[in-house]
Each structure stands twice: as C-alpha cells, then as structure tokens.
Amino acid sequence: MDLNKPLLMIPGPVPLHPRVLKAMSRPMINHRGPEFARIFDECVSILKNVFQTNNDVLVLSGSGTAGMEASVSNVTRGDNVVTIVNGKFGERFKEIVALYGNPIPVEYEWGSHIELDDVEDALEKGASAVTMVHNETSVGIVNPAEEVGELARKYDALFIMDGISSIGGNEVPVDKWGVDLAILGSQKCLAVPPGLAAISVSERAWERMENVKPPYYFDLKVHQKSASKGQTPYTPAIPLFFALHEALRLVCEEGLSTRVKRHERCADAVRMAMNAMGLELFPRLNKLSRYSNTVTAVKMPEGIAYKQLRDGINNRGVLIAGGQAHLKGKIFRIGHMGNVSAKEILTTIEALGSTLVEHGVKAEGGVAAAEQVLKTKGI
Ligand SMILES: Cc1ncc(COP(=O)(O)O)c(C=O)c1O
C-alpha cells in the first residue's frame, strides 16, 4: 500500500489511502441535492455495519470531541453521571460532563485498569448515565465495554462510550454491548482526515432526549430529522464526506473482520518487538482489560530522553507520539491504525531500534520478533 510520507505512526491522524486523497479533490456539490444524499445514505448504511448496530447513526462535522460533547449534552442536564477516568480522554469526558451535569468520578492512575465494583458502587449512588473511553489512546489500554454496558443497564443508566480510536479497527458490537451513544472519530481507524464524528444513538437515548433541553448546533434530534432526507441541518464538510465515503468503500472491500484481524496482528507484532527489545509496555492490566490494537504505549527506557527518541525516529522518516499531560517524557506511543500493514510496522520498529542503539540503549531483535508475528499470522 502506498502510504503518504513521512510515515505517520501517531495515534491519529493516520496516512490516507490514495483513493481517499483523490476523492477529496472533487469539485463541490450541492449538499441539498440527490448526489450528496446518496453519499450520505451510503456512509450511514456502512457505518451501521462498522458499529454493528441497528440504532440510528449520525455523522457530525466536527472532530471526535464534538461527538463526545454532542452525546453528553443531548442527554444530561444537571443529572449525576458516572465518569470513568484512566487516561486523558476519560478526563475530557469528565470535564464535559461537569458542564452539563454532576460527574461522579471513578478515577484511576492513567494507564491502570478499571474495577467493575467501583463502577457499580458509583452507580448505586444514582446516575442517569456512565461515560467510558473504550480504547484509551493516551495510555494504550482497552477498557471492558461489555461489562460496563451490562452494569449501566442494571442501574437504568445510559452508556455513553468513546469508541473514537477503536471503532473500525476492533470488534465493537454496539448493540450487543448495550452502548446507547457510541462515538467514532474519522481520523483514526477509518483513515479519513480529522473533522468528522459519527455517533450511534439508541432508542433509550432518544427517549431520554425528550426530557433534556438540547444544545443548538449538535441537537441530535435536528440532525436525525435532516438525516432522514439524506442531509445535515447545516452545511456539512463536503470533502470530508467524500473521503469518508471512499474510506468506507475500502472497509467493505477488505471486510470488517479482516480489517480487525489486521489491526490485531499489527499490534501483536509491535508488542512482541517491544518485548524482544526489552522495553516495557505502559498499561497495567487486569483480567477484563487488554492492550490496545490501535496504539501501543511504552515506558521510556533509561538512557535516552523522549525528544532524542522522537528526533532520531523522525530522522529515519517516521513520526511517533509522546505522552500527554503528566506522561510527557515518561512514555512514547506508536499508533497502528487505519491502513497499517507489515511494511509500516517493520519500518517503525527498525527506526526505533536503530535510534535506541545509537544512544547506547540495548535494543536488538525488534524487527525479527515483529517479522515472526507478521509472517506466522500472514500479514
Ligand atoms: C479516545 C479518544 N477520544 C477523544 C479524542 C479526541 O478527538 P479529537 O481530537 O478528534 O477531537 C481522541 C483523539 O486523539 C481519542 O483518541
């Protein structure tokens, strides 16, 4: 696959497929005309398969955070909301909830697994919703969505889930897990440029909205009314819809389950390479959590500063990401989502390994370990 240069191995935005790039260079069309409606309807229909849902799916012009705020602000006014935090984006959900309701935080050190008993204790206090980040990109951990969804239903709370960096690269069966509002960000697993958020909305969430004064731009009921005509209420980011449409056609051509397996294997290869090089993964897991298939967070080894690592890798044509907020300088993150394949993984591991060795850090064997996984698993 011919990816763009330099190689973006950050956790979004990600390299774009040439067909997606080309789709965006089309002339503008009338967003109230039949052609936009066809593109819009096809996007929604494929997104329902990606979300594995029969719920309504809306596409908003706005980045992932717009999707988070739209979800919370349409169903919350002054109510208690359990907010699970074990990384930067869980924290962001809590901050958004604080604007519209009262967060009941269930908080952990960033990168630590969550405990269901704590979530249940918080729900017992009485809450109308629970927010959780499925794939916490800031620390590379996957939180237990199915189990939290079950708890939310038990306590008649809505389950609002940030699937921004997981949907499209992981199995995320929204209906099976009982997710009332699930959010996807375009620049992550679907490999579209940043700027669109998709949200699935359950019947329970629509019912809740009957009793909540909506926001203006992101009033989901207004979006749903327009969507039924193949439109958006306000002028959409048309080039991004072209890109989304083409990217979703690529998802169909590959097949969702093949796509998920590709993400799993690439992640596996990266983890094996870290292991071989003697590097330590950052997340602290329990039985219900797992390492991310879309981003790997690694503790910075002794003997090299993050800036030296980033610059060395960058000089070899690859971009990786550092830690956010208080994790700056403590971890580095490799994104592996979207169109990623063996070539990009091996290029990245090679750049990482040779940079470490250049700085006197013992880190051999990464490429061989990754190759082994990729070869035996057929990527
Ligand atoms: C899990 C998660 N949630 C939310 C966001 C925020 O999305 P955006 O930057 O598109 O607003 C990100 C972006 O990195 C993310 O990874």
PDB file of N, CA and C and ligand atoms in Angstrom, residues 63-65 68 89 92 133 135 137 162 164-165 187-188, ligand 1:
ATOM      1  N   SER A  63     -14.687  17.287  15.134  1.00  0.00           N
ATOM      2  CA  SER A  63     -13.767  16.197  15.474  1.00  0.00           C
ATOM      3  C   SER A  63     -14.383  15.314  16.564  1.00  0.00           C
ATOM      4  N   GLY A  64     -13.630  14.334  16.996  1.00  0.00           N
ATOM      5  CA  GLY A  64     -14.135  13.386  17.980  1.00  0.00           C
ATOM      6  C   GLY A  64     -14.717  14.048  19.225  1.00  0.00           C
ATOM      7  N   THR A  65     -14.063  15.098  19.685  1.00  0.00           N
ATOM      8  CA  THR A  65     -14.522  15.779  20.903  1.00  0.00           C
ATOM      9  C   THR A  65     -15.924  16.371  20.695  1.00  0.00           C
ATOM     10  N   MET A  68     -18.169  13.697  21.483  1.00  0.00           N
ATOM     11  CA  MET A  68     -18.284  13.465  22.933  1.00  0.00           C
ATOM     12  C   MET A  68     -19.233  14.493  23.550  1.00  0.00           C
ATOM     13  N   PHE A  89      -8.509  10.982  27.834  1.00  0.00           N
ATOM     14  CA  PHE A  89      -9.808  11.188  27.194  1.00  0.00           C
ATOM     15  C   PHE A  89     -10.966  10.874  28.141  1.00  0.00           C
ATOM     16  N   ARG A  92     -11.298  14.037  29.803  1.00  0.00           N
ATOM     17  CA  ARG A  92     -12.031  15.000  28.967  1.00  0.00           C
ATOM     18  C   ARG A  92     -13.543  14.777  29.086  1.00  0.00           C
ATOM     19  N   VAL A 133     -14.233   5.583  28.068  1.00  0.00           N
ATOM     20  CA  VAL A 133     -13.467   5.519  26.819  1.00  0.00           C
ATOM     21  C   VAL A 133     -13.131   4.052  26.578  1.00  0.00           C
ATOM     22  N   ASN A 135     -11.188   2.558  23.981  1.00  0.00           N
ATOM     23  CA  ASN A 135      -9.744   2.433  23.741  1.00  0.00           C
ATOM     24  C   ASN A 135      -9.100   3.744  24.187  1.00  0.00           C
ATOM     25  N   THR A 137      -6.646   6.061  24.200  1.00  0.00           N
ATOM     26  CA  THR A 137      -5.496   6.304  23.319  1.00  0.00           C
ATOM     27  C   THR A 137      -4.285   6.868  24.060  1.00  0.00           C
ATOM     28  N   ASP A 162     -16.925   6.407  24.316  1.00  0.00           N
ATOM     29  CA  ASP A 162     -15.982   6.950  23.335  1.00  0.00           C
ATOM     30  C   ASP A 162     -15.314   5.757  22.651  1.00  0.00           C
ATOM     31  N   ILE A 164     -13.770   6.356  19.803  1.00  0.00           N
ATOM     32  CA  ILE A 164     -13.132   7.201  18.778  1.00  0.00           C
ATOM     33  C   ILE A 164     -11.931   6.507  18.131  1.00  0.00           C
ATOM     34  N   SER A 165     -11.112   5.856  18.948  1.00  0.00           N
ATOM     35  CA  SER A 165      -9.932   5.206  18.358  1.00  0.00           C
ATOM     36  C   SER A 165     -10.054   3.684  18.369  1.00  0.00           C
ATOM     37  N   GLN A 187     -10.466  10.374  11.922  1.00  0.00           N
ATOM     38  CA  GLN A 187      -9.022  10.318  11.628  1.00  0.00           C
ATOM     39  C   GLN A 187      -8.317   9.115  12.228  1.00  0.00           C
ATOM     40  N   LYS A 188      -9.087   8.190  12.798  1.00  0.00           N
ATOM     41  CA  LYS A 188      -8.449   7.060  13.487  1.00  0.00           C
ATOM     42  C   LYS A 188      -8.535   5.800  12.615  1.00  0.00           C
TER      43      LYS A 188
HETATM   44  C1  LIG B   1     -10.041   8.070  22.637  1.00  0.00           C
HETATM   45  C2  LIG B   1     -10.082   9.468  22.112  1.00  0.00           C
HETATM   46  N1  LIG B   1     -11.091  10.268  22.490  1.00  0.00           N
HETATM   47  C3  LIG B   1     -11.180  11.530  22.058  1.00  0.00           C
HETATM   48  C4  LIG B   1     -10.250  12.066  21.216  1.00  0.00           C
HETATM   49  C5  LIG B   1     -10.381  13.477  20.765  1.00  0.00           C
HETATM   50  O1  LIG B   1     -10.688  13.510  19.424  1.00  0.00           O
HETATM   51  P1  LIG B   1     -10.443  14.822  18.551  1.00  0.00           P
HETATM   52  O2  LIG B   1      -9.034  15.217  18.740  1.00  0.00           O
HETATM   53  O3  LIG B   1     -10.759  14.297  17.153  1.00  0.00           O
HETATM   54  O4  LIG B   1     -11.421  15.833  18.993  1.00  0.00           O
HETATM   55  C6  LIG B   1      -9.174  11.284  20.798  1.00  0.00           C
HETATM   56  C7  LIG B   1      -8.133  11.844  19.919  1.00  0.00           C
HETATM   57  O5  LIG B   1      -6.977  11.506  19.974  1.00  0.00           O
HETATM   58  C8  LIG B   1      -9.101   9.947  21.248  1.00  0.00           C
HETATM   59  O6  LIG B   1      -8.101   9.147  20.877  1.00  0.00           O
END
